[in-house]
Coordinates of C-alpha atoms in Angstrom, one line a residue:
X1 CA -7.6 10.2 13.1
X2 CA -9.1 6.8 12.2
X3 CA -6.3 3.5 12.5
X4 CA -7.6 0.3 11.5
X5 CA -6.0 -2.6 11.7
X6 CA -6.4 -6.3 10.2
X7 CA -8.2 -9.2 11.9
X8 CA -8.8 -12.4 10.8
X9 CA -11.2 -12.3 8.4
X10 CA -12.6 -8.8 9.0
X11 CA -12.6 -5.7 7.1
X12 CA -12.3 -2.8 9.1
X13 CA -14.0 -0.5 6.2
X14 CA -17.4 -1.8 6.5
X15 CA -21.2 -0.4 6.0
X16 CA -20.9 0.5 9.6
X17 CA -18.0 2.6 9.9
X18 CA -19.0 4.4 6.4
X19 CA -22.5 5.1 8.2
X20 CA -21.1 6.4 11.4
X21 CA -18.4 8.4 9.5
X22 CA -21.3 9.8 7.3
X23 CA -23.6 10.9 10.2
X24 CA -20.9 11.9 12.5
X25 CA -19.6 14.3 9.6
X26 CA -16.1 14.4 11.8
X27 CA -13.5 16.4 10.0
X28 CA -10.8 13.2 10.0
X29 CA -7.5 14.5 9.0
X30 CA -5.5 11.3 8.8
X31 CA -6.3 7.7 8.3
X32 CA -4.4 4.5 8.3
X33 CA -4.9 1.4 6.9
X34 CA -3.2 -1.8 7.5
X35 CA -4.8 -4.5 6.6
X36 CA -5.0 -7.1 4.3
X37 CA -8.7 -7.6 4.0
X38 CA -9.7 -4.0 2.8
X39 CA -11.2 -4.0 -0.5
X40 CA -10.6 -1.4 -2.8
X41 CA -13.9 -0.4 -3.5
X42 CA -14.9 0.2 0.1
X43 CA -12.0 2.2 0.6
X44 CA -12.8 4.2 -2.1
X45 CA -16.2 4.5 -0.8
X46 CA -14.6 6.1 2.7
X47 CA -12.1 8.0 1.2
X48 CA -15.4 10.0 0.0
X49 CA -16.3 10.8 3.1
X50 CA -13.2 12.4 4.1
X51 CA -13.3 15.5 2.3
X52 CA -10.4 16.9 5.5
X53 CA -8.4 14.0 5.2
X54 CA -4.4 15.1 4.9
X55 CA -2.5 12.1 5.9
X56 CA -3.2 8.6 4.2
X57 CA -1.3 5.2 5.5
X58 CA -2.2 2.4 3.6
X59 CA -0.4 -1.1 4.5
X60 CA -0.6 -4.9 3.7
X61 CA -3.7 -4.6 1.0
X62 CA -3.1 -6.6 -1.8
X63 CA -3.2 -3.6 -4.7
X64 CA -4.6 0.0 -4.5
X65 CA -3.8 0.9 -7.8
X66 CA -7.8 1.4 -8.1
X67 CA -7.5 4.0 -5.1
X68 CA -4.2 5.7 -7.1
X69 CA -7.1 5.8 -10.3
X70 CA -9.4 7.8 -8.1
X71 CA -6.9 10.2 -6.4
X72 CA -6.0 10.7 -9.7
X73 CA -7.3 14.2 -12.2
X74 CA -7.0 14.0 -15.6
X75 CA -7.6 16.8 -18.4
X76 CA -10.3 14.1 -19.8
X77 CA -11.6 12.8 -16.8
X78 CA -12.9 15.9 -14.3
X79 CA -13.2 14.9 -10.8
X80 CA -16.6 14.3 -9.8
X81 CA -15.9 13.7 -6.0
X82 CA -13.1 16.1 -5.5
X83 CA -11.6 12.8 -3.4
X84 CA -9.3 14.2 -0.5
X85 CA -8.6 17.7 -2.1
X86 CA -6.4 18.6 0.9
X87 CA -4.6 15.2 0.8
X88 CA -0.6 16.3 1.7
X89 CA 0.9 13.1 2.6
X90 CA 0.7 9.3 1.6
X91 CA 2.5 6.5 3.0
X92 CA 1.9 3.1 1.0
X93 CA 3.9 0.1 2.4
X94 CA 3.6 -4.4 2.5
X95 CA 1.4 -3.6 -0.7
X96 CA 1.8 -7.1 -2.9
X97 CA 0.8 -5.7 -6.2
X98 CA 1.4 -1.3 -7.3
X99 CA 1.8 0.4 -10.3
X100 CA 4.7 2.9 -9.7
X101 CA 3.1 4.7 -12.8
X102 CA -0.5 5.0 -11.6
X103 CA 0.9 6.5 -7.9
X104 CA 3.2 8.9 -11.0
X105 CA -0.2 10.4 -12.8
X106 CA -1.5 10.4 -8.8
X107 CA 1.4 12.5 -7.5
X108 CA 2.1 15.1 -11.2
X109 CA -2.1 15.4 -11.1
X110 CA -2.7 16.4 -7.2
X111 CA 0.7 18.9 -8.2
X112 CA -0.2 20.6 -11.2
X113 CA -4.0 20.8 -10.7
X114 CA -4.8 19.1 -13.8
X115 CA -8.2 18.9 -14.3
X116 CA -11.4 20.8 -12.8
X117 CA -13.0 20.2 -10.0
X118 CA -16.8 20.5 -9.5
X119 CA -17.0 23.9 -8.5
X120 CA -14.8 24.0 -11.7
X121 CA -11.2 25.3 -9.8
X122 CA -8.2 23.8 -10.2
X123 CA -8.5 20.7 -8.5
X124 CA -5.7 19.3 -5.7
X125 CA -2.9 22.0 -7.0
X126 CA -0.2 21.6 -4.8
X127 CA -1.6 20.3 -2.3
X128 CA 0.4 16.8 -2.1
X129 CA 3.8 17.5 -0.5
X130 CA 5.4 13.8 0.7
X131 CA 5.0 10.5 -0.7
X132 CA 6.4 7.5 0.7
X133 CA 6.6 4.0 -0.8
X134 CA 8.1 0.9 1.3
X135 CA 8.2 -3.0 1.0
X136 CA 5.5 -3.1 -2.3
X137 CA 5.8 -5.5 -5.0
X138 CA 5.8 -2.6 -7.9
X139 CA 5.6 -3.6 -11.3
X140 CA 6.8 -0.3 -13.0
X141 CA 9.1 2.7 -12.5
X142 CA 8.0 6.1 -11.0
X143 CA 7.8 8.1 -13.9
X144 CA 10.7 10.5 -14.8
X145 CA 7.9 13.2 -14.4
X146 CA 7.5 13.0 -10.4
X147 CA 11.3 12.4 -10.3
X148 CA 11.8 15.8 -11.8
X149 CA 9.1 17.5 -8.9
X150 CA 11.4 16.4 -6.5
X151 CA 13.6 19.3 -7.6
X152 CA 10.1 21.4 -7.2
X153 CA 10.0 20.2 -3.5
X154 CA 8.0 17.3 -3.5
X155 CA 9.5 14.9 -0.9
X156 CA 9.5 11.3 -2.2
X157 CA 11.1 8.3 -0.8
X158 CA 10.9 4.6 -2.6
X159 CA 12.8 1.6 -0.4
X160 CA 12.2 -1.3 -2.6
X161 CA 11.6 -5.3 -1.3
X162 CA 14.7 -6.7 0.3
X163 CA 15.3 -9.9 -2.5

């Protein structure tokens, strides 16, 4: 388990903890985020090291839309990096911007298995099981598409902002 929380004007996902993460090889199951200074891009960059990782938390960044793009498999877009093929839970919360309908093609693409991974399998079928969304500023609607894998078993939960 890695937890990182924010301090002032420090990114906890760093060339430093990528390094030791990629020496150590550790098989990290879960890993939460809360913090307001993470960048997307470096996040991306550790979520590629975690090849075991089951259980995301991410809290307080301003967007990770670009992190839903990259957990995301598409019939035109076969995953390179086979990001977190064992991911089974995500908790996203205090995000200020999110697109309900990137977190949507996330959620129906780690379900159905579309698109191949590199070893050409099925990538991420079924592995996903709970999603949980609190407090984000979301500028969309979860597509009617995840609404209906609910009925399938998927376990979702939105609580939107208190206005």
């Amino acid at each position: 388990t890695i937890s990182c929380h924010s301090l002032v004007d420090y990114s906890p996902v760093n060339a430093s903890l990528l390094g030791l993460i990629s020496r150590s090889q550790a098989p990290i199951s879960i890993l939460i985020l809360d913090s307001s200074e993470v960048r997307e891009e470096h996040l991306i960059s550790l979520l590629r090291l975690l090849p075991k990782l089951q259980r995301l938390h991410l809290g307080g960044m301003k967007s990770v839309n670009m992190v839903l793009s990259s957990l995301t498999s598409t019939g035109e877009n076969e995953i390179e990096d086979d990001l977190c093929p064992q991911l089974e839970l995500m908790r996203i919360k205090d995000i200020d911007v999110l697109s309900l309908s990137r977190l949507s093609d996330c959620i129906v693409s780690r379900w159905t298995g579309s698109g191949k991974s590199k070893d050409q399998n099925a990538a991420f079928k079924g592995s996903l099981r709970e999603v949980s969304v609190m407090n984000c500023a979301a500028s969309d609607e979860v597509s009617k598409a995840v609404l209906d894998l609910k009925d399938e078993g998927l376990i979702l939960e939105v609580i939107e902002p208190r206005s």
